[in-house]
Amino acid sequence: MSRSLLSSLCALLCLVAVARSMPVQEDEVTSQGPRIVGGYVTDVSQTPYQISLRYKGITTPTNPFRHRCGGSIISSTMVVTAAHCIIGTVASQFKVVAGTNLLSGTDGIIVSVSKIIMHEEYFSGAAYNNDIALLIVDPPLPVNNFTIKAIELASEPPLAGAVSKISGWGTTSSGGVASNVLLAVDVPIVSNEDCNKDYEDFGDDTYQITPAMLCAGVRGVGGKDACQGDSGGPLVVRDQLHGVVSWGNACALANYPGVYASVANLRPWLDSKIAEEANL
């Protein structure tokens, strides 16, 4: 399926399931989603792998680059984000800002995106399935292991109940206002089996929890979640990147955990693309 068709499909499905990227202008790819809810103010030195992915539409060249999604540094030249953040775009439309605490600030390091590598089977078999992408940046990020640091990729899925940390500049309530300062929230991992039960009555058969997904939330309670503007950002367990913020039913609802791309499940794809880039 072509990128243009996938973009149209996403625009329709996002009316039901909420992808967690920021709302965009009418001339841009439409994708709306989640943010940090029920969290706390943090500092980029506590999440030095976190980046802000800034976007500018092709038909609005005079507009500034604006925060669209989050992402995670995995090397000085590579960032992991969500496929739904970049589908239907080109690399020149993005900037990566690292080492900043501010949503729209220029206090961090700003580098260009030279290449986008999106999972070829994004949206295959289920909504937001394989929701992952690699960004190649140029020049390389000046990794200082304090405010700019690569994070290790997980190779095994986390145990249900393990506490994860999610961070970003997303809205603090569903449909609310984005945070200008970096926030984080600690949320327990939910098993895919329980998560799939929670989503059984949501939407249609398109919305299912696949092995390429990971869930986190406070079941039966809610109040803590990623939200709109957090898409593509990190879910971290014990200093390893386990998830990429992807989608959910609104934000922080008691009966609907947040859904993330599973890094452990998608690790073979990531490793193959990283190796290909190393051999260029």
PDB file of C-alpha atoms in Angstrom:
ATOM      1  CA  MET A   1       0.000   0.000   0.000  1.00  0.00           C
ATOM      2  CA  SER A   2       1.350   3.454  -0.886  1.00  0.00           C
ATOM      3  CA  ARG A   3       2.261   6.066   1.708  1.00  0.00           C
ATOM      4  CA  SER A   4      -0.507   8.349   0.447  1.00  0.00           C
ATOM      5  CA  LEU A   5      -3.115   5.614   0.956  1.00  0.00           C
ATOM      6  CA  LEU A   6      -1.765   4.814   4.391  1.00  0.00           C
ATOM      7  CA  SER A   7      -1.896   8.491   5.307  1.00  0.00           C
ATOM      8  CA  SER A   8      -5.553   8.665   4.284  1.00  0.00           C
ATOM      9  CA  LEU A   9      -6.324   5.494   6.240  1.00  0.00           C
ATOM     10  CA  CYS A  10      -4.635   6.899   9.320  1.00  0.00           C
ATOM     11  CA  ALA A  11      -6.589  10.132   9.040  1.00  0.00           C
ATOM     12  CA  LEU A  12      -9.839   8.144   9.142  1.00  0.00           C
ATOM     13  CA  LEU A  13      -8.826   5.781  11.931  1.00  0.00           C
ATOM     14  CA  CYS A  14      -7.456   8.539  14.139  1.00  0.00           C
ATOM     15  CA  LEU A  15     -11.042   9.715  14.583  1.00  0.00           C
ATOM     16  CA  VAL A  16     -11.523   6.575  16.686  1.00  0.00           C
ATOM     17  CA  ALA A  17      -8.152   5.622  18.131  1.00  0.00           C
ATOM     18  CA  VAL A  18      -5.927   8.429  19.276  1.00  0.00           C
ATOM     19  CA  ALA A  19      -2.408   8.444  17.906  1.00  0.00           C
ATOM     20  CA  ARG A  20      -0.246  10.490  20.173  1.00  0.00           C
ATOM     21  CA  SER A  21       1.264  13.121  17.896  1.00  0.00           C
ATOM     22  CA  MET A  22       0.427  16.817  18.028  1.00  0.00           C
ATOM     23  CA  PRO A  23      -2.421  18.228  15.916  1.00  0.00           C
ATOM     24  CA  VAL A  24      -1.066  19.699  12.688  1.00  0.00           C
ATOM     25  CA  GLN A  25      -2.157  22.342  10.223  1.00  0.00           C
ATOM     26  CA  GLU A  26      -4.745  21.554   7.552  1.00  0.00           C
ATOM     27  CA  ASP A  27      -2.088  21.311   4.870  1.00  0.00           C
ATOM     28  CA  GLU A  28      -0.098  18.779   6.878  1.00  0.00           C
ATOM     29  CA  VAL A  29      -0.557  15.058   7.480  1.00  0.00           C
ATOM     30  CA  THR A  30      -3.396  14.667  10.000  1.00  0.00           C
ATOM     31  CA  SER A  31      -2.642  12.590  13.098  1.00  0.00           C
ATOM     32  CA  GLN A  32      -3.821  13.336  16.614  1.00  0.00           C
ATOM     33  CA  GLY A  33      -2.910  11.650  19.848  1.00  0.00           C
ATOM     34  CA  PRO A  34      -1.679  11.406  23.451  1.00  0.00           C
ATOM     35  CA  ARG A  35       0.409  13.336  26.112  1.00  0.00           C
ATOM     36  CA  ILE A  36       1.803  13.028  29.637  1.00  0.00           C
ATOM     37  CA  VAL A  37      -1.090  12.850  32.121  1.00  0.00           C
ATOM     38  CA  GLY A  38      -0.699  12.597  35.893  1.00  0.00           C
ATOM     39  CA  GLY A  39       3.053  13.114  35.758  1.00  0.00           C
ATOM     40  CA  TYR A  40       5.677  15.418  37.183  1.00  0.00           C
ATOM     41  CA  VAL A  41       8.206  17.965  35.969  1.00  0.00           C
ATOM     42  CA  THR A  42      11.524  16.357  35.153  1.00  0.00           C
ATOM     43  CA  ASP A  43      14.853  17.483  33.728  1.00  0.00           C
ATOM     44  CA  VAL A  44      16.478  16.364  30.511  1.00  0.00           C
ATOM     45  CA  SER A  45      19.467  15.207  32.568  1.00  0.00           C
ATOM     46  CA  GLN A  46      17.098  12.540  33.952  1.00  0.00           C
ATOM     47  CA  THR A  47      15.935  11.578  30.443  1.00  0.00           C
ATOM     48  CA  PRO A  48      18.946  12.535  28.288  1.00  0.00           C
ATOM     49  CA  TYR A  49      17.812  10.242  25.463  1.00  0.00           C
ATOM     50  CA  GLN A  50      14.635  12.332  24.943  1.00  0.00           C
ATOM     51  CA  ILE A  51      14.343  14.550  21.851  1.00  0.00           C
ATOM     52  CA  SER A  52      11.736  16.903  20.433  1.00  0.00           C
ATOM     53  CA  LEU A  53      10.920  16.212  16.784  1.00  0.00           C
ATOM     54  CA  ARG A  54      10.075  19.545  15.140  1.00  0.00           C
ATOM     55  CA  TYR A  55       8.125  19.690  11.860  1.00  0.00           C
ATOM     56  CA  LYS A  56       7.370  22.228   9.138  1.00  0.00           C
ATOM     57  CA  GLY A  57       4.829  21.665   6.372  1.00  0.00           C
ATOM     58  CA  ILE A  58       5.943  21.813   2.731  1.00  0.00           C
ATOM     59  CA  THR A  59       3.257  24.347   1.810  1.00  0.00           C
ATOM     60  CA  THR A  60       4.065  26.593   4.767  1.00  0.00           C
ATOM     61  CA  PRO A  61       7.793  27.250   4.269  1.00  0.00           C
ATOM     62  CA  THR A  62       7.716  30.534   6.211  1.00  0.00           C
ATOM     63  CA  ASN A  63       6.329  28.912   9.362  1.00  0.00           C
ATOM     64  CA  PRO A  64       8.768  27.843  12.082  1.00  0.00           C
ATOM     65  CA  PHE A  65       9.504  24.233  12.923  1.00  0.00           C
ATOM     66  CA  ARG A  66       7.053  23.144  15.628  1.00  0.00           C
ATOM     67  CA  HIS A  67       7.029  20.232  18.052  1.00  0.00           C
ATOM     68  CA  ARG A  68       5.199  17.289  16.538  1.00  0.00           C
ATOM     69  CA  CYS A  69       6.442  14.174  18.359  1.00  0.00           C
ATOM     70  CA  GLY A  70       9.041  12.837  20.721  1.00  0.00           C
ATOM     71  CA  GLY A  71      11.835  10.395  20.045  1.00  0.00           C
ATOM     72  CA  SER A  72      14.779   8.590  21.634  1.00  0.00           C
ATOM     73  CA  ILE A  73      18.492   8.877  20.866  1.00  0.00           C
ATOM     74  CA  ILE A  74      20.034   5.453  20.216  1.00  0.00           C
ATOM     75  CA  SER A  75      23.353   6.717  18.783  1.00  0.00           C
ATOM     76  CA  SER A  76      24.927  10.021  17.806  1.00  0.00           C
ATOM     77  CA  THR A  77      23.372   9.691  14.342  1.00  0.00           C
ATOM     78  CA  MET A  78      20.114   7.778  15.007  1.00  0.00           C
ATOM     79  CA  VAL A  79      16.804   8.497  16.689  1.00  0.00           C
ATOM     80  CA  VAL A  80      13.852   6.123  17.159  1.00  0.00           C
ATOM     81  CA  THR A  81      10.328   7.536  16.793  1.00  0.00           C
ATOM     82  CA  ALA A  82       6.845   6.368  15.739  1.00  0.00           C
ATOM     83  CA  ALA A  83       5.992   5.626  12.113  1.00  0.00           C
ATOM     84  CA  HIS A  84       2.741   7.583  12.390  1.00  0.00           C
ATOM     85  CA  CYS A  85       4.785  10.698  13.222  1.00  0.00           C
ATOM     86  CA  ILE A  86       6.581  10.716   9.880  1.00  0.00           C
ATOM     87  CA  ILE A  87       4.352   8.914   7.363  1.00  0.00           C
ATOM     88  CA  GLY A  88       3.794  10.946   4.202  1.00  0.00           C
ATOM     89  CA  THR A  89       6.641  13.362   4.967  1.00  0.00           C
ATOM     90  CA  VAL A  90      10.209  13.946   3.788  1.00  0.00           C
ATOM     91  CA  ALA A  91      13.360  14.309   5.878  1.00  0.00           C
ATOM     92  CA  SER A  92      13.853  18.003   5.119  1.00  0.00           C
ATOM     93  CA  GLN A  93      10.625  18.801   6.971  1.00  0.00           C
ATOM     94  CA  PHE A  94      12.132  17.842  10.341  1.00  0.00           C
ATOM     95  CA  LYS A  95      14.611  19.044  12.926  1.00  0.00           C
ATOM     96  CA  VAL A  96      15.687  17.086  15.992  1.00  0.00           C
ATOM     97  CA  VAL A  97      16.220  19.084  19.187  1.00  0.00           C
ATOM     98  CA  ALA A  98      18.190  17.333  21.932  1.00  0.00           C
ATOM     99  CA  GLY A  99      19.282  18.435  25.396  1.00  0.00           C
ATOM    100  CA  THR A 100      16.324  20.744  26.023  1.00  0.00           C
ATOM    101  CA  ASN A 101      13.648  20.976  28.711  1.00  0.00           C
ATOM    102  CA  LEU A 102      11.405  23.294  26.701  1.00  0.00           C
ATOM    103  CA  LEU A 103       8.753  22.489  24.115  1.00  0.00           C
ATOM    104  CA  SER A 104       9.541  25.415  21.834  1.00  0.00           C
ATOM    105  CA  GLY A 105      12.929  26.511  23.132  1.00  0.00           C
ATOM    106  CA  THR A 106      16.158  26.761  21.174  1.00  0.00           C
ATOM    107  CA  ASP A 107      18.400  26.116  24.167  1.00  0.00           C
ATOM    108  CA  GLY A 108      19.209  22.583  23.050  1.00  0.00           C
ATOM    109  CA  ILE A 109      21.210  21.185  20.159  1.00  0.00           C
ATOM    110  CA  ILE A 110      19.360  21.396  16.836  1.00  0.00           C
ATOM    111  CA  VAL A 111      20.275  19.027  13.986  1.00  0.00           C
ATOM    112  CA  SER A 112      18.654  18.168  10.669  1.00  0.00           C
ATOM    113  CA  VAL A 113      17.089  14.857   9.668  1.00  0.00           C
ATOM    114  CA  SER A 114      18.869  13.514   6.584  1.00  0.00           C
ATOM    115  CA  LYS A 115      16.956  10.247   6.167  1.00  0.00           C
ATOM    116  CA  ILE A 116      13.732   8.605   7.324  1.00  0.00           C
ATOM    117  CA  ILE A 117      13.454   4.798   7.575  1.00  0.00           C
ATOM    118  CA  MET A 118       9.872   3.727   8.295  1.00  0.00           C
ATOM    119  CA  HIS A 119       8.852   0.156   9.059  1.00  0.00           C
ATOM    120  CA  GLU A 120       7.681  -1.328   5.766  1.00  0.00           C
ATOM    121  CA  GLU A 121       4.766  -3.133   7.416  1.00  0.00           C
ATOM    122  CA  TYR A 122       3.401  -0.232   9.438  1.00  0.00           C
ATOM    123  CA  PHE A 123      -0.385  -0.652   9.794  1.00  0.00           C
ATOM    124  CA  SER A 124      -0.136  -4.221   8.487  1.00  0.00           C
ATOM    125  CA  GLY A 125      -2.800  -6.479  10.003  1.00  0.00           C
ATOM    126  CA  ALA A 126      -3.901  -4.008  12.691  1.00  0.00           C
ATOM    127  CA  ALA A 127      -4.114  -0.287  13.371  1.00  0.00           C
ATOM    128  CA  TYR A 128      -0.740   1.170  14.373  1.00  0.00           C
ATOM    129  CA  ASN A 129       0.970  -2.200  14.057  1.00  0.00           C
ATOM    130  CA  ASN A 130       4.790  -1.922  13.654  1.00  0.00           C
ATOM    131  CA  ASP A 131       4.546   1.769  14.584  1.00  0.00           C
ATOM    132  CA  ILE A 132       8.271   2.499  14.499  1.00  0.00           C
ATOM    133  CA  ALA A 133      10.762   4.474  12.432  1.00  0.00           C
ATOM    134  CA  LEU A 134      14.435   5.422  12.441  1.00  0.00           C
ATOM    135  CA  LEU A 135      15.680   8.944  11.782  1.00  0.00           C
ATOM    136  CA  ILE A 136      19.229   9.572  10.589  1.00  0.00           C
ATOM    137  CA  VAL A 137      20.504  12.966  11.719  1.00  0.00           C
ATOM    138  CA  ASP A 138      23.257  15.131  10.279  1.00  0.00           C
ATOM    139  CA  PRO A 139      25.432  16.507  11.766  1.00  0.00           C
ATOM    140  CA  PRO A 140      25.796  13.910  14.538  1.00  0.00           C
ATOM    141  CA  LEU A 141      24.478  14.787  17.972  1.00  0.00           C
ATOM    142  CA  PRO A 142      27.229  15.845  20.413  1.00  0.00           C
ATOM    143  CA  VAL A 143      26.668  13.070  22.951  1.00  0.00           C
ATOM    144  CA  ASN A 144      27.884  14.272  26.358  1.00  0.00           C
ATOM    145  CA  ASN A 145      26.320  11.532  28.549  1.00  0.00           C
ATOM    146  CA  PHE A 146      24.666  14.220  30.671  1.00  0.00           C
ATOM    147  CA  THR A 147      21.931  16.022  28.730  1.00  0.00           C
ATOM    148  CA  ILE A 148      22.439  14.113  25.464  1.00  0.00           C
ATOM    149  CA  LYS A 149      22.890  10.372  25.757  1.00  0.00           C
ATOM    150  CA  ALA A 150      22.030   7.260  23.754  1.00  0.00           C
ATOM    151  CA  ILE A 151      19.738   4.697  25.377  1.00  0.00           C
ATOM    152  CA  GLU A 152      20.134   0.941  25.126  1.00  0.00           C
ATOM    153  CA  LEU A 153      17.522  -0.972  23.118  1.00  0.00           C
ATOM    154  CA  ALA A 154      15.626  -3.720  24.938  1.00  0.00           C
ATOM    155  CA  SER A 155      15.925  -7.255  23.603  1.00  0.00           C
ATOM    156  CA  GLU A 156      13.442  -8.928  25.974  1.00  0.00           C
ATOM    157  CA  PRO A 157       9.931  -7.676  26.813  1.00  0.00           C
ATOM    158  CA  PRO A 158       9.373  -6.273  30.322  1.00  0.00           C
ATOM    159  CA  LEU A 159       7.396  -8.227  32.905  1.00  0.00           C
ATOM    160  CA  ALA A 160       3.810  -7.212  33.631  1.00  0.00           C
ATOM    161  CA  GLY A 161       3.803  -4.908  36.646  1.00  0.00           C
ATOM    162  CA  ALA A 162       7.293  -3.540  36.028  1.00  0.00           C
ATOM    163  CA  VAL A 163       7.336   0.238  36.451  1.00  0.00           C
ATOM    164  CA  SER A 164       8.094   2.191  33.287  1.00  0.00           C
ATOM    165  CA  LYS A 165       8.969   5.847  32.820  1.00  0.00           C
ATOM    166  CA  ILE A 166       7.347   7.788  29.971  1.00  0.00           C
ATOM    167  CA  SER A 167       8.394  11.343  29.135  1.00  0.00           C
ATOM    168  CA  GLY A 168       7.468  14.142  26.764  1.00  0.00           C
ATOM    169  CA  TRP A 169       5.867  17.531  26.196  1.00  0.00           C
ATOM    170  CA  GLY A 170       2.373  16.273  25.404  1.00  0.00           C
ATOM    171  CA  THR A 171      -0.902  17.587  26.738  1.00  0.00           C
ATOM    172  CA  THR A 172      -1.734  17.002  30.384  1.00  0.00           C
ATOM    173  CA  SER A 173      -5.303  15.896  29.668  1.00  0.00           C
ATOM    174  CA  SER A 174      -7.080  14.423  26.670  1.00  0.00           C
ATOM    175  CA  GLY A 175      -7.623  17.265  24.212  1.00  0.00           C
ATOM    176  CA  GLY A 176      -5.854  19.649  26.574  1.00  0.00           C
ATOM    177  CA  VAL A 177      -2.894  21.987  26.260  1.00  0.00           C
ATOM    178  CA  ALA A 178       0.689  20.835  25.661  1.00  0.00           C
ATOM    179  CA  SER A 179       3.221  21.284  28.431  1.00  0.00           C
ATOM    180  CA  ASN A 180       5.996  23.796  27.758  1.00  0.00           C
ATOM    181  CA  VAL A 181       8.313  21.927  30.141  1.00  0.00           C
ATOM    182  CA  LEU A 182       9.433  18.309  29.980  1.00  0.00           C
ATOM    183  CA  LEU A 183       7.223  15.961  32.012  1.00  0.00           C
ATOM    184  CA  ALA A 184       7.509  12.315  33.024  1.00  0.00           C
ATOM    185  CA  VAL A 185       5.169   9.744  34.524  1.00  0.00           C
ATOM    186  CA  ASP A 186       5.739   6.311  36.086  1.00  0.00           C
ATOM    187  CA  VAL A 187       3.269   3.680  34.860  1.00  0.00           C
ATOM    188  CA  PRO A 188       3.162  -0.129  35.343  1.00  0.00           C
ATOM    189  CA  ILE A 189       3.417  -2.468  32.355  1.00  0.00           C
ATOM    190  CA  VAL A 190       0.179  -4.295  31.467  1.00  0.00           C
ATOM    191  CA  SER A 191       0.373  -7.735  29.858  1.00  0.00           C
ATOM    192  CA  ASN A 192      -0.684  -7.942  26.219  1.00  0.00           C
ATOM    193  CA  GLU A 193      -3.324 -10.502  27.220  1.00  0.00           C
ATOM    194  CA  ASP A 194      -4.976  -8.126  29.706  1.00  0.00           C
ATOM    195  CA  CYS A 195      -4.562  -5.177  27.358  1.00  0.00           C
ATOM    196  CA  ASN A 196      -6.235  -7.065  24.533  1.00  0.00           C
ATOM    197  CA  LYS A 197      -9.187  -7.848  26.834  1.00  0.00           C
ATOM    198  CA  ASP A 198      -9.464  -4.149  27.675  1.00  0.00           C
ATOM    199  CA  TYR A 199      -9.634  -3.230  23.981  1.00  0.00           C
ATOM    200  CA  GLU A 200     -12.028  -6.019  22.929  1.00  0.00           C
ATOM    201  CA  ASP A 201     -15.006  -3.652  22.855  1.00  0.00           C
ATOM    202  CA  PHE A 202     -13.119  -0.746  21.294  1.00  0.00           C
ATOM    203  CA  GLY A 203     -13.652   0.144  17.632  1.00  0.00           C
ATOM    204  CA  ASP A 204     -13.579  -2.884  15.344  1.00  0.00           C
ATOM    205  CA  ASP A 205     -11.276  -5.800  14.568  1.00  0.00           C
ATOM    206  CA  THR A 206      -8.712  -3.328  13.218  1.00  0.00           C
ATOM    207  CA  TYR A 207      -7.867  -2.378  16.794  1.00  0.00           C
ATOM    208  CA  GLN A 208      -6.115  -5.276  18.439  1.00  0.00           C
ATOM    209  CA  ILE A 209      -3.020  -5.675  20.572  1.00  0.00           C
ATOM    210  CA  THR A 210      -0.387  -7.457  18.488  1.00  0.00           C
ATOM    211  CA  PRO A 211       3.012  -8.868  19.528  1.00  0.00           C
ATOM    212  CA  ALA A 212       4.563  -5.699  18.068  1.00  0.00           C
ATOM    213  CA  MET A 213       2.792  -3.677  20.783  1.00  0.00           C
ATOM    214  CA  LEU A 214       3.313  -3.119  24.489  1.00  0.00           C
ATOM    215  CA  CYS A 215       0.840  -1.682  27.016  1.00  0.00           C
ATOM    216  CA  ALA A 216       1.174   0.387  30.175  1.00  0.00           C
ATOM    217  CA  GLY A 217      -1.423   1.892  32.486  1.00  0.00           C
ATOM    218  CA  VAL A 218      -3.065   1.746  35.904  1.00  0.00           C
ATOM    219  CA  ARG A 219      -5.899  -0.689  35.143  1.00  0.00           C
ATOM    220  CA  GLY A 220      -9.163   0.114  36.882  1.00  0.00           C
ATOM    221  CA  VAL A 221      -7.813   3.458  38.093  1.00  0.00           C
ATOM    222  CA  GLY A 222      -6.342   5.420  35.195  1.00  0.00           C
ATOM    223  CA  GLY A 223      -4.996   8.930  35.633  1.00  0.00           C
ATOM    224  CA  LYS A 224      -1.479   8.242  34.328  1.00  0.00           C
ATOM    225  CA  ASP A 225      -0.606   7.971  30.655  1.00  0.00           C
ATOM    226  CA  ALA A 226       1.093   9.439  27.631  1.00  0.00           C
ATOM    227  CA  CYS A 227      -1.026  11.790  25.554  1.00  0.00           C
ATOM    228  CA  GLN A 228      -1.170  14.098  22.524  1.00  0.00           C
ATOM    229  CA  GLY A 229       2.310  15.318  21.631  1.00  0.00           C
ATOM    230  CA  ASP A 230       4.105  12.393  23.295  1.00  0.00           C
ATOM    231  CA  SER A 231       3.952  10.117  20.220  1.00  0.00           C
ATOM    232  CA  GLY A 232       7.271   8.603  19.236  1.00  0.00           C
ATOM    233  CA  GLY A 233       8.679   9.261  22.684  1.00  0.00           C
ATOM    234  CA  PRO A 234      10.264   6.767  25.089  1.00  0.00           C
ATOM    235  CA  LEU A 235       8.874   4.186  27.464  1.00  0.00           C
ATOM    236  CA  VAL A 236      11.844   3.111  29.574  1.00  0.00           C
ATOM    237  CA  VAL A 237      12.258   0.251  32.040  1.00  0.00           C
ATOM    238  CA  ARG A 238      15.537  -0.079  33.956  1.00  0.00           C
ATOM    239  CA  ASP A 239      17.436   2.234  31.615  1.00  0.00           C
ATOM    240  CA  GLN A 240      16.407   0.374  28.465  1.00  0.00           C
ATOM    241  CA  LEU A 241      14.088   1.586  25.715  1.00  0.00           C
ATOM    242  CA  HIS A 242      11.159  -0.838  25.759  1.00  0.00           C
ATOM    243  CA  GLY A 243       8.408   1.161  24.076  1.00  0.00           C
ATOM    244  CA  VAL A 244       7.632   3.935  21.603  1.00  0.00           C
ATOM    245  CA  VAL A 245       4.506   5.991  22.371  1.00  0.00           C
ATOM    246  CA  SER A 246       1.908   4.971  19.787  1.00  0.00           C
ATOM    247  CA  TRP A 247      -1.863   5.092  20.441  1.00  0.00           C
ATOM    248  CA  GLY A 248      -4.761   4.594  22.831  1.00  0.00           C
ATOM    249  CA  ASN A 249      -8.391   5.400  23.556  1.00  0.00           C
ATOM    250  CA  ALA A 250      -8.190   9.054  24.597  1.00  0.00           C
ATOM    251  CA  CYS A 251      -5.723   9.343  27.497  1.00  0.00           C
ATOM    252  CA  ALA A 252      -5.400   7.936  31.012  1.00  0.00           C
ATOM    253  CA  LEU A 253      -8.758   6.147  31.038  1.00  0.00           C
ATOM    254  CA  ALA A 254      -9.173   3.473  33.716  1.00  0.00           C
ATOM    255  CA  ASN A 255     -10.150   0.722  31.287  1.00  0.00           C
ATOM    256  CA  TYR A 256      -7.813   1.499  28.375  1.00  0.00           C
ATOM    257  CA  PRO A 257      -4.028   1.327  28.907  1.00  0.00           C
ATOM    258  CA  GLY A 258      -1.724   3.303  26.642  1.00  0.00           C
ATOM    259  CA  VAL A 259      -0.315   1.324  23.717  1.00  0.00           C
ATOM    260  CA  TYR A 260       3.324   1.447  22.583  1.00  0.00           C
ATOM    261  CA  ALA A 261       5.418  -0.098  19.844  1.00  0.00           C
ATOM    262  CA  SER A 262       7.366  -2.964  21.426  1.00  0.00           C
ATOM    263  CA  VAL A 263      11.096  -2.415  20.954  1.00  0.00           C
ATOM    264  CA  ALA A 264      11.963  -5.997  21.969  1.00  0.00           C
ATOM    265  CA  ASN A 265       9.592  -7.425  19.357  1.00  0.00           C
ATOM    266  CA  LEU A 266      10.787  -4.994  16.694  1.00  0.00           C
ATOM    267  CA  ARG A 267      14.472  -5.358  17.620  1.00  0.00           C
ATOM    268  CA  PRO A 268      15.320  -7.576  14.598  1.00  0.00           C
ATOM    269  CA  TRP A 269      13.989  -4.865  12.272  1.00  0.00           C
ATOM    270  CA  LEU A 270      15.908  -2.165  14.138  1.00  0.00           C
ATOM    271  CA  ASP A 271      19.131  -4.187  14.145  1.00  0.00           C
ATOM    272  CA  SER A 272      18.882  -4.859  10.415  1.00  0.00           C
ATOM    273  CA  LYS A 273      18.335  -1.188   9.554  1.00  0.00           C
ATOM    274  CA  ILE A 274      21.119  -0.050  11.878  1.00  0.00           C
ATOM    275  CA  ALA A 275      23.479  -2.569  10.242  1.00  0.00           C
ATOM    276  CA  GLU A 276      22.481  -1.411   6.757  1.00  0.00           C
ATOM    277  CA  GLU A 277      23.283   2.185   7.669  1.00  0.00           C
ATOM    278  CA  ALA A 278      26.632   1.169   9.129  1.00  0.00           C
ATOM    279  CA  ASN A 279      27.561  -0.532   5.850  1.00  0.00           C
ATOM    280  CA  LEU A 280      26.713   2.422   3.620  1.00  0.00           C
TER     281      LEU A 280
END
